PDB file of C-alpha atoms in Angstrom:
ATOM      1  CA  UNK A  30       8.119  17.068  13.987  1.00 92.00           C
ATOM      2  CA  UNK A  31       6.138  13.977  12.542  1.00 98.00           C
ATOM      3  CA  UNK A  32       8.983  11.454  11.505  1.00 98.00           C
ATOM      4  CA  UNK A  33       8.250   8.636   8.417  1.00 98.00           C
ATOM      5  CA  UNK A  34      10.692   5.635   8.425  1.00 98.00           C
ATOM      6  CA  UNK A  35      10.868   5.108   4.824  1.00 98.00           C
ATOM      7  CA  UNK A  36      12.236   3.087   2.089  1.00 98.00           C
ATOM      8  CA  UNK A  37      11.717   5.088  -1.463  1.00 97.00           C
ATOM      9  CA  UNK A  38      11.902   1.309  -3.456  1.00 96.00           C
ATOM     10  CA  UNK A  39       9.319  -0.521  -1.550  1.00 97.00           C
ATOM     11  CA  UNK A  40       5.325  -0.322  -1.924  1.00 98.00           C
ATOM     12  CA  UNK A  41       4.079  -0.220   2.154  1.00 98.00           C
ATOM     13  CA  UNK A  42       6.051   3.173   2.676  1.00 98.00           C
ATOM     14  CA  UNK A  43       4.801   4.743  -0.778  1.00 98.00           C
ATOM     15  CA  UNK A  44       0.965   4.396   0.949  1.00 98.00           C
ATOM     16  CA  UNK A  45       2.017   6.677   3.818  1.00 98.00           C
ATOM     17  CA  UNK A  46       3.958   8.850   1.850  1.00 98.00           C
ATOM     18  CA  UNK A  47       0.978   9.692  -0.181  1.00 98.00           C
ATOM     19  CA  UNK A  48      -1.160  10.060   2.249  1.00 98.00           C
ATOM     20  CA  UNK A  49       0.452  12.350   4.298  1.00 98.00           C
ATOM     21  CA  UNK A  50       1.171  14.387   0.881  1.00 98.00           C
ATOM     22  CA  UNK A  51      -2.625  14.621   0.110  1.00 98.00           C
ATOM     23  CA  UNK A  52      -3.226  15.500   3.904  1.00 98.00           C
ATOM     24  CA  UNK A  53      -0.845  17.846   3.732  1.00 98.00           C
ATOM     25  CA  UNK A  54       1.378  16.994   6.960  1.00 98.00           C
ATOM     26  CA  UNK A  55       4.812  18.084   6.770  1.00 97.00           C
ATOM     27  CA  UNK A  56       7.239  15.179   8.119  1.00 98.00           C
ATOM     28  CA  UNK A  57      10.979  14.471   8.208  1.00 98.00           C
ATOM     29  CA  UNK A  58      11.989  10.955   6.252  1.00 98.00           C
ATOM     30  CA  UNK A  59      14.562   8.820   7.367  1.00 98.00           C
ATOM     31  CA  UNK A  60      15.430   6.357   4.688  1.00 98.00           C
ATOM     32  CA  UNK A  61      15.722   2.342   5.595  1.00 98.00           C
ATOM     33  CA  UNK A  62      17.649   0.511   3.075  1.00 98.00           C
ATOM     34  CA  UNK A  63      16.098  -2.893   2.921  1.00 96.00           C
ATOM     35  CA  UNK A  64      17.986  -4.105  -0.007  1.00 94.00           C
ATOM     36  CA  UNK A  65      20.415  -4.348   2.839  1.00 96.00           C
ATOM     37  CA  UNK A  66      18.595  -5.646   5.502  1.00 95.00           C
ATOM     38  CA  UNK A  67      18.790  -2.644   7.134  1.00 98.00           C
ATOM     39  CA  UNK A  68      15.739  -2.874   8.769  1.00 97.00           C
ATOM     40  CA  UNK A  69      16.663  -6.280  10.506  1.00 97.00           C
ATOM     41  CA  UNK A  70      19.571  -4.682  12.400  1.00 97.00           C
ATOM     42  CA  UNK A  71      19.825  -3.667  15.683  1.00 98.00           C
ATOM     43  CA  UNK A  72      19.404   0.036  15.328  1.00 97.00           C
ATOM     44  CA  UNK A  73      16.398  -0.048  13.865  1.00 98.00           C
ATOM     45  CA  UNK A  74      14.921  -3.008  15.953  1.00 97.00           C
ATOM     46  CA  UNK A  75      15.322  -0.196  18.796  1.00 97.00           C
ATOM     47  CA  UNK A  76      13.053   2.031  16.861  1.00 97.00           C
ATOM     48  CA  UNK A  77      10.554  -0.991  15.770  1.00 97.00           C
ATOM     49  CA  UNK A  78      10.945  -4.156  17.139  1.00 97.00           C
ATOM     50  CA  UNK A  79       8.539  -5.738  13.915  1.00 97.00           C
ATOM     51  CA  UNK A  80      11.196  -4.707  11.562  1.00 98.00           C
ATOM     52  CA  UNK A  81       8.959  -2.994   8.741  1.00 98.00           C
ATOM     53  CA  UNK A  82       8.326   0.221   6.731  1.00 98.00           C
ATOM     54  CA  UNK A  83       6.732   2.238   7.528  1.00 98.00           C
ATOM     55  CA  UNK A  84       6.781   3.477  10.719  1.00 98.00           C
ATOM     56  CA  UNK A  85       5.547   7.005  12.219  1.00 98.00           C
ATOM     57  CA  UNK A  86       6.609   8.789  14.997  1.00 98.00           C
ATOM     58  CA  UNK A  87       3.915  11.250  15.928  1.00 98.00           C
ATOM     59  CA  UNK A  88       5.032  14.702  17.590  1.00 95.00           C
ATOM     60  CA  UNK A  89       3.794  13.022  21.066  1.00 96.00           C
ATOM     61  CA  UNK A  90       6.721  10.802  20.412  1.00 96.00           C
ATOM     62  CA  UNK A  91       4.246   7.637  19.315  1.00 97.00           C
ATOM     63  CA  UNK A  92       5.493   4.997  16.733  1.00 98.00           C
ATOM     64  CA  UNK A  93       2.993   3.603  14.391  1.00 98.00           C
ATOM     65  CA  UNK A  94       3.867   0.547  12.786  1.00 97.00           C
ATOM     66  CA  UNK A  95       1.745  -0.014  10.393  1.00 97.00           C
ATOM     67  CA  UNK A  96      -0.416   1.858   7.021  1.00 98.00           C
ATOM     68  CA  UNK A  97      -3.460   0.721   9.053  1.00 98.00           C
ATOM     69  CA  UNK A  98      -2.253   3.074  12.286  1.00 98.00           C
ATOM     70  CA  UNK A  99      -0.940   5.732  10.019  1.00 98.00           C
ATOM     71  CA  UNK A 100      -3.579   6.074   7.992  1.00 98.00           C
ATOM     72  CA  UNK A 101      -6.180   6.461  11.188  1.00 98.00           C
ATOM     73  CA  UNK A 102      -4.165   8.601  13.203  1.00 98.00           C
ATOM     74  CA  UNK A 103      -3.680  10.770  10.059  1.00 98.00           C
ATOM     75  CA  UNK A 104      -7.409  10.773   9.426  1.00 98.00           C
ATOM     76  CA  UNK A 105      -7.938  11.965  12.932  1.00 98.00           C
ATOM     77  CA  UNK A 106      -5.350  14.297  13.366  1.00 97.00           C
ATOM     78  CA  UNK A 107      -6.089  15.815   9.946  1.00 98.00           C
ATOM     79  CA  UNK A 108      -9.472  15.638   9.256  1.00 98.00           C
ATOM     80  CA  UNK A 109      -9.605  17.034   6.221  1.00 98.00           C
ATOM     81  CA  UNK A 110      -9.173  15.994   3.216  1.00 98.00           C
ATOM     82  CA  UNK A 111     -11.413  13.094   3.830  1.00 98.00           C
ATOM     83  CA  UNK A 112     -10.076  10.320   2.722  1.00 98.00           C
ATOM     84  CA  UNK A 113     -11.573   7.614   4.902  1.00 98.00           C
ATOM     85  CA  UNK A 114     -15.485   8.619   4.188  1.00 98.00           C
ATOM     86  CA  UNK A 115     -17.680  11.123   6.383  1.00 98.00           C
ATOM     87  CA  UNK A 116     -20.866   9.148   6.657  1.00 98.00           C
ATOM     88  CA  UNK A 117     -21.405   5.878   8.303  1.00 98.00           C
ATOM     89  CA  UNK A 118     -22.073   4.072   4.887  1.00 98.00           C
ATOM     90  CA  UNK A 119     -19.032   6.172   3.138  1.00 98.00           C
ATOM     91  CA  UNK A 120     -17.082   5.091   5.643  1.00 98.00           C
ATOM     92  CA  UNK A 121     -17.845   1.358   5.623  1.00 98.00           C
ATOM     93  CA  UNK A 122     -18.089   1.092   1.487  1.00 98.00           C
ATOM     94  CA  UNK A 123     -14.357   2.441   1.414  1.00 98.00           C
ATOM     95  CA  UNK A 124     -13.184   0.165   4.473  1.00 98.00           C
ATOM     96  CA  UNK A 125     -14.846  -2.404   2.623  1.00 98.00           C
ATOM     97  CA  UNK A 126     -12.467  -1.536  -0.768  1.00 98.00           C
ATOM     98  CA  UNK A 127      -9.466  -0.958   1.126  1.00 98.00           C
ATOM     99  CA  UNK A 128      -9.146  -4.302   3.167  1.00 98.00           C
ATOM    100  CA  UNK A 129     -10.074  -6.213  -0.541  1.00 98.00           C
ATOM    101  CA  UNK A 130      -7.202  -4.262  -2.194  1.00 98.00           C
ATOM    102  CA  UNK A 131      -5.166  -4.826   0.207  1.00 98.00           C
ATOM    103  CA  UNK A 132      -6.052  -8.910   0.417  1.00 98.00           C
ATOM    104  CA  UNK A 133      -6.887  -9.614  -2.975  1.00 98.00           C
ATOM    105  CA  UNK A 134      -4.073  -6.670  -4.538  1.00 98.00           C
ATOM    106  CA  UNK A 135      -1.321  -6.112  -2.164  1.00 98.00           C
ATOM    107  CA  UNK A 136      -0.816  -9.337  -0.483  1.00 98.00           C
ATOM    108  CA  UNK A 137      -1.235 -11.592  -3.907  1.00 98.00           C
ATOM    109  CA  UNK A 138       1.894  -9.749  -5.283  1.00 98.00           C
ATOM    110  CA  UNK A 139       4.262 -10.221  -2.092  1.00 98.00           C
ATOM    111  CA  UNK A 140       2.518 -13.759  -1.956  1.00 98.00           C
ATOM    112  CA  UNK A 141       3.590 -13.911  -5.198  1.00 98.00           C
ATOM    113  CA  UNK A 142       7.215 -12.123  -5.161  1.00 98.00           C
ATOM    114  CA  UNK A 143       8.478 -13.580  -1.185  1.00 98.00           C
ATOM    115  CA  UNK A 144       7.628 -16.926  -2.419  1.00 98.00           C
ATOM    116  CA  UNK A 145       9.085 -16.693  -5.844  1.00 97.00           C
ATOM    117  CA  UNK A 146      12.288 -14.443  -5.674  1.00 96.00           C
ATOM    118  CA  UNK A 147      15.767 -15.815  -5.417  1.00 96.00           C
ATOM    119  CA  UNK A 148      16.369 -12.877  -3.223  1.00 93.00           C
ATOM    120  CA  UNK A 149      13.698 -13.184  -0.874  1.00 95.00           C
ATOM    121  CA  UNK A 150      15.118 -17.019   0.124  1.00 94.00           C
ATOM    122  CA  UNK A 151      13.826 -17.819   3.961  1.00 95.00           C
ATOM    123  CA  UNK A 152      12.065 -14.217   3.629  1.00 96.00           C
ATOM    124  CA  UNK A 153       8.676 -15.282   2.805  1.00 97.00           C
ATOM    125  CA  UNK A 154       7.276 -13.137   5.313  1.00 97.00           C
ATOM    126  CA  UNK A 155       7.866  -9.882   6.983  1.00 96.00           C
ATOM    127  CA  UNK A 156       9.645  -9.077   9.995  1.00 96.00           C
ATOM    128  CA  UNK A 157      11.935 -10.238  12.416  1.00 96.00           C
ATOM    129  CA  UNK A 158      11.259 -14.682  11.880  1.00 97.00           C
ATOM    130  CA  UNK A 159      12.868 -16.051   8.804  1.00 97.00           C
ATOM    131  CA  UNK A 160      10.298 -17.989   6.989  1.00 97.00           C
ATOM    132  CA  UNK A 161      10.911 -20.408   3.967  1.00 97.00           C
ATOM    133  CA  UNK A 162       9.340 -20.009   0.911  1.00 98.00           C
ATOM    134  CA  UNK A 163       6.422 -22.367  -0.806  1.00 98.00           C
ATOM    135  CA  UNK A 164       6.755 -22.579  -4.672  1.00 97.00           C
ATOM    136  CA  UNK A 165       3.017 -23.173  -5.017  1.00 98.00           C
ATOM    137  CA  UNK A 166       2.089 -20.116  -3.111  1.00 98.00           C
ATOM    138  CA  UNK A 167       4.397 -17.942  -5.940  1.00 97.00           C
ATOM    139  CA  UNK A 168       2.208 -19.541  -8.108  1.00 97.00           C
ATOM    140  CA  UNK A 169      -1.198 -18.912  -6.833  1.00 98.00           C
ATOM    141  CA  UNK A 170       0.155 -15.657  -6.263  1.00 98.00           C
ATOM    142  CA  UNK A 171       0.625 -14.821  -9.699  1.00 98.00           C
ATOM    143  CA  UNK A 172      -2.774 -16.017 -10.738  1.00 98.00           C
ATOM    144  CA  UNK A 173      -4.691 -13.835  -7.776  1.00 98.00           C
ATOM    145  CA  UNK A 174      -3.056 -11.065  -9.347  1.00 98.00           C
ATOM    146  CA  UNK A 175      -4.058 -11.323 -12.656  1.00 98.00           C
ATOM    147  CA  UNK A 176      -7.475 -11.883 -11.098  1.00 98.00           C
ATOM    148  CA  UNK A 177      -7.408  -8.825  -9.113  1.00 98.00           C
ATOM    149  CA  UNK A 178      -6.817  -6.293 -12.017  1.00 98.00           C
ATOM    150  CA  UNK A 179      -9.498  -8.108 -14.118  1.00 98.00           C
ATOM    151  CA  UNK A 180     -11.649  -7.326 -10.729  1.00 98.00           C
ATOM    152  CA  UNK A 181     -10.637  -3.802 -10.425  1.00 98.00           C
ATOM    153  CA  UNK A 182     -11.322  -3.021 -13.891  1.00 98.00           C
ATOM    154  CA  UNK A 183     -14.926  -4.424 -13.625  1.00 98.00           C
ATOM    155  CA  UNK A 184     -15.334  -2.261 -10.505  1.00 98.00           C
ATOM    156  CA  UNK A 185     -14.181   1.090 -12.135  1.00 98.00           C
ATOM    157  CA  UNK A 186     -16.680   0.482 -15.124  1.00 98.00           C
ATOM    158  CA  UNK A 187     -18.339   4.201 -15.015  1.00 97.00           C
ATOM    159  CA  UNK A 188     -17.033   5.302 -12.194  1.00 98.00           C
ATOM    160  CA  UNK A 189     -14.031   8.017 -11.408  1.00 98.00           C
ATOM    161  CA  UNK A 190     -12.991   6.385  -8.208  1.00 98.00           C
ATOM    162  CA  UNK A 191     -13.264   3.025  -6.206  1.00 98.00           C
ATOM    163  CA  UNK A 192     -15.412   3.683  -3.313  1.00 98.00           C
ATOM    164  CA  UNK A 193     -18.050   6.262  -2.387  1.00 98.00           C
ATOM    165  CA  UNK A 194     -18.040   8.172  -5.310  1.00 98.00           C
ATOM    166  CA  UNK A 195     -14.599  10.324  -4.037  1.00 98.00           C
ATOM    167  CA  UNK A 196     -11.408   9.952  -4.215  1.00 98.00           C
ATOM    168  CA  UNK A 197     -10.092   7.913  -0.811  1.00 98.00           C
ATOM    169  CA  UNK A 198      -7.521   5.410   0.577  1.00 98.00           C
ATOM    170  CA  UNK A 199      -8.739   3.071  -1.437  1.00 98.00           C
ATOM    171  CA  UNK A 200      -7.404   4.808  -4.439  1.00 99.00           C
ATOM    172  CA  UNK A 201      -4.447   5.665  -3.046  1.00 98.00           C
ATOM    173  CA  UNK A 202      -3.805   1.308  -2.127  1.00 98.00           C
ATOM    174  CA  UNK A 203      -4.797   0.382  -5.203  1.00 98.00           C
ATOM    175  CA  UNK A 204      -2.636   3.097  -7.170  1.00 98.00           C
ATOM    176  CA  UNK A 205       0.112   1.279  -5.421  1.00 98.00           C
ATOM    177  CA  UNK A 206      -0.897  -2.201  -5.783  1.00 98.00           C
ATOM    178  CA  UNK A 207      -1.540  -1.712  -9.689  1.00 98.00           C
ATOM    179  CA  UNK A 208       2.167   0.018  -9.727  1.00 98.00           C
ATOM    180  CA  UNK A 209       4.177  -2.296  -7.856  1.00 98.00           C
ATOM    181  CA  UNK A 210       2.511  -5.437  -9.348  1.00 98.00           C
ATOM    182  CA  UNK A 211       5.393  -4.583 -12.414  1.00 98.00           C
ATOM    183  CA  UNK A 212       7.544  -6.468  -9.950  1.00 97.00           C
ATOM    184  CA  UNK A 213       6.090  -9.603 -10.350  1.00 97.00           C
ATOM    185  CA  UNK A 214       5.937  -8.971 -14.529  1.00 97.00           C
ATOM    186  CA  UNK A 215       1.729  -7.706 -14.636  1.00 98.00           C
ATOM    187  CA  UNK A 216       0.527  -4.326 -15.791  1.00 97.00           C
ATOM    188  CA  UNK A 217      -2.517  -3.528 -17.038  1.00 97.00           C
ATOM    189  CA  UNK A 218      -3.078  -3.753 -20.644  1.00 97.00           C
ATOM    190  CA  UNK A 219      -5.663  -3.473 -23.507  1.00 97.00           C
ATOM    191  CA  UNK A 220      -7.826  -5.935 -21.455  1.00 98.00           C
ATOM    192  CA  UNK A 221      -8.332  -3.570 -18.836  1.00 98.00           C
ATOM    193  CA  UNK A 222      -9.707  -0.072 -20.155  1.00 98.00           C
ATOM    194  CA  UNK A 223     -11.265   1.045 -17.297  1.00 98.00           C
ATOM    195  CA  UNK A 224      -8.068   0.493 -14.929  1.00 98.00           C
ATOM    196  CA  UNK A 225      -6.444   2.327 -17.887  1.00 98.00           C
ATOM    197  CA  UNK A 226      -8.290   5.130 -17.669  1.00 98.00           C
ATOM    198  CA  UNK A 227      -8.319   5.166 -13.508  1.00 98.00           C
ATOM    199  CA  UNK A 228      -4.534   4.808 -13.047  1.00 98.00           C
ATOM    200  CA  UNK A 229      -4.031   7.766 -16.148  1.00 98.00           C
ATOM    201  CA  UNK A 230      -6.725   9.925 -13.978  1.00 98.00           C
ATOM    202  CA  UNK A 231      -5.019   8.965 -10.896  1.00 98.00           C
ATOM    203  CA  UNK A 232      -1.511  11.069 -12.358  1.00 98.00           C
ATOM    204  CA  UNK A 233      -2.129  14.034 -12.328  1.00 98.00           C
ATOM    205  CA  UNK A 234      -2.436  14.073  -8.916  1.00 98.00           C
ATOM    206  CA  UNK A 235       1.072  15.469  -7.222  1.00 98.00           C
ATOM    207  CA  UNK A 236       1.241  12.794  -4.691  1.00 98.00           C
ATOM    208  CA  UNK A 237       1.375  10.164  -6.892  1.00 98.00           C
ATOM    209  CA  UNK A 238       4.857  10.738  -8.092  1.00 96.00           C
ATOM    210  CA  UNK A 239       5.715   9.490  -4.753  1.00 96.00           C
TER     211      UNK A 239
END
């Protein structure tokens, strides 16, 4: 049985779990509490040494560490739904939106939150090396945020998805990136319409209460 070390608070682990719900693959969860630092301690350092969510044990007994290894293994393993294109230009158009999500989207709010938050103190990074945290970069964080969703809305202007005209990974990151942004006190509002109208569109699909 496929195995997803999970966290059900944090953003990283909601990506897998969504995409293995729109693949369909049926997995056992076992729950990391990171509030607690959980994933820091020994027992889990035995399962993955980098100390993150997710991870994936595959039925061969293979841990992937990473959304990036999930999410190609998954793509393999279950080809279909697509979700990572089926021609070469599909393909590289939603590569293309995924790695900008995740840069401009995804790492501006932990950029943002790890360098900001009282709780995140010599955790400015992830995994197993304290790091200290830089004011400044909770700052530019914030405003590469705000310029991300103004980004995302222009790129949704009359269109039902991000990339390639279908519903991909790239929906599926920035679904997450737009939700968990709320942490660091940005949602989309009357200035973004379009993003509006994505993220409603993007509900009624049954992963997405994930």
């Amino acid at each position: 049985m496929i195995t997803l070390y999970d966290c059900a608070t944090a953003p990283s682990p909601r990506r897998a779990r969504i995409l293995l719900a729109e693949k369909g693959l049926v997995h056992d969860t076992v729950q990391v509490d990171l509030r607690t630092g959980e994933q820091l301690g020994e027992a889990y350092r035995r399962i993955n040494p980098q100390c993150t969510v997710p991870a994936l044990r595959t039925d061969e007994g293979m841990l992937l560490t990473d959304n990036a290894a999930i999410a190609a293994w998954a793509e393999a393993f279950c080809p279909e739904p697509v979700l990572m294109g089926r021609s070469a230009l599909e393909k590289a158009e939603i590569a293309s939106w995924q790695w900008r999500i995740e840069f401009e989207g995804l790492l501006a709010i932990a950029e943002c939150l790890r360098n900001s938050s009282p709780g995140m103190a010599n955790r400015a990074l992830p995994g197993p090396v304290d790091y200290p945290q830089i004011p400044e970069l909770g700052q530019r964080g914030l405003a590469r945020v705000q310029n991300f969703f103004a980004m995302l809305d222009e790129r949704l202007r009359g269109r039902e998805f991000i990339a390639a005209d279908q519903f991909s990974i790239a929906d599926i990151t920035a679904v997450v990136a737009v939700d968990f942004a709320r942490i660091v006190k940005v949602k989309p509002g009357e200035q973004h319409p379009e993003l509006l109208r994505w993220r409603a569109a993007m509900a009624q699909r049954p992963s997405m209460s994930l």
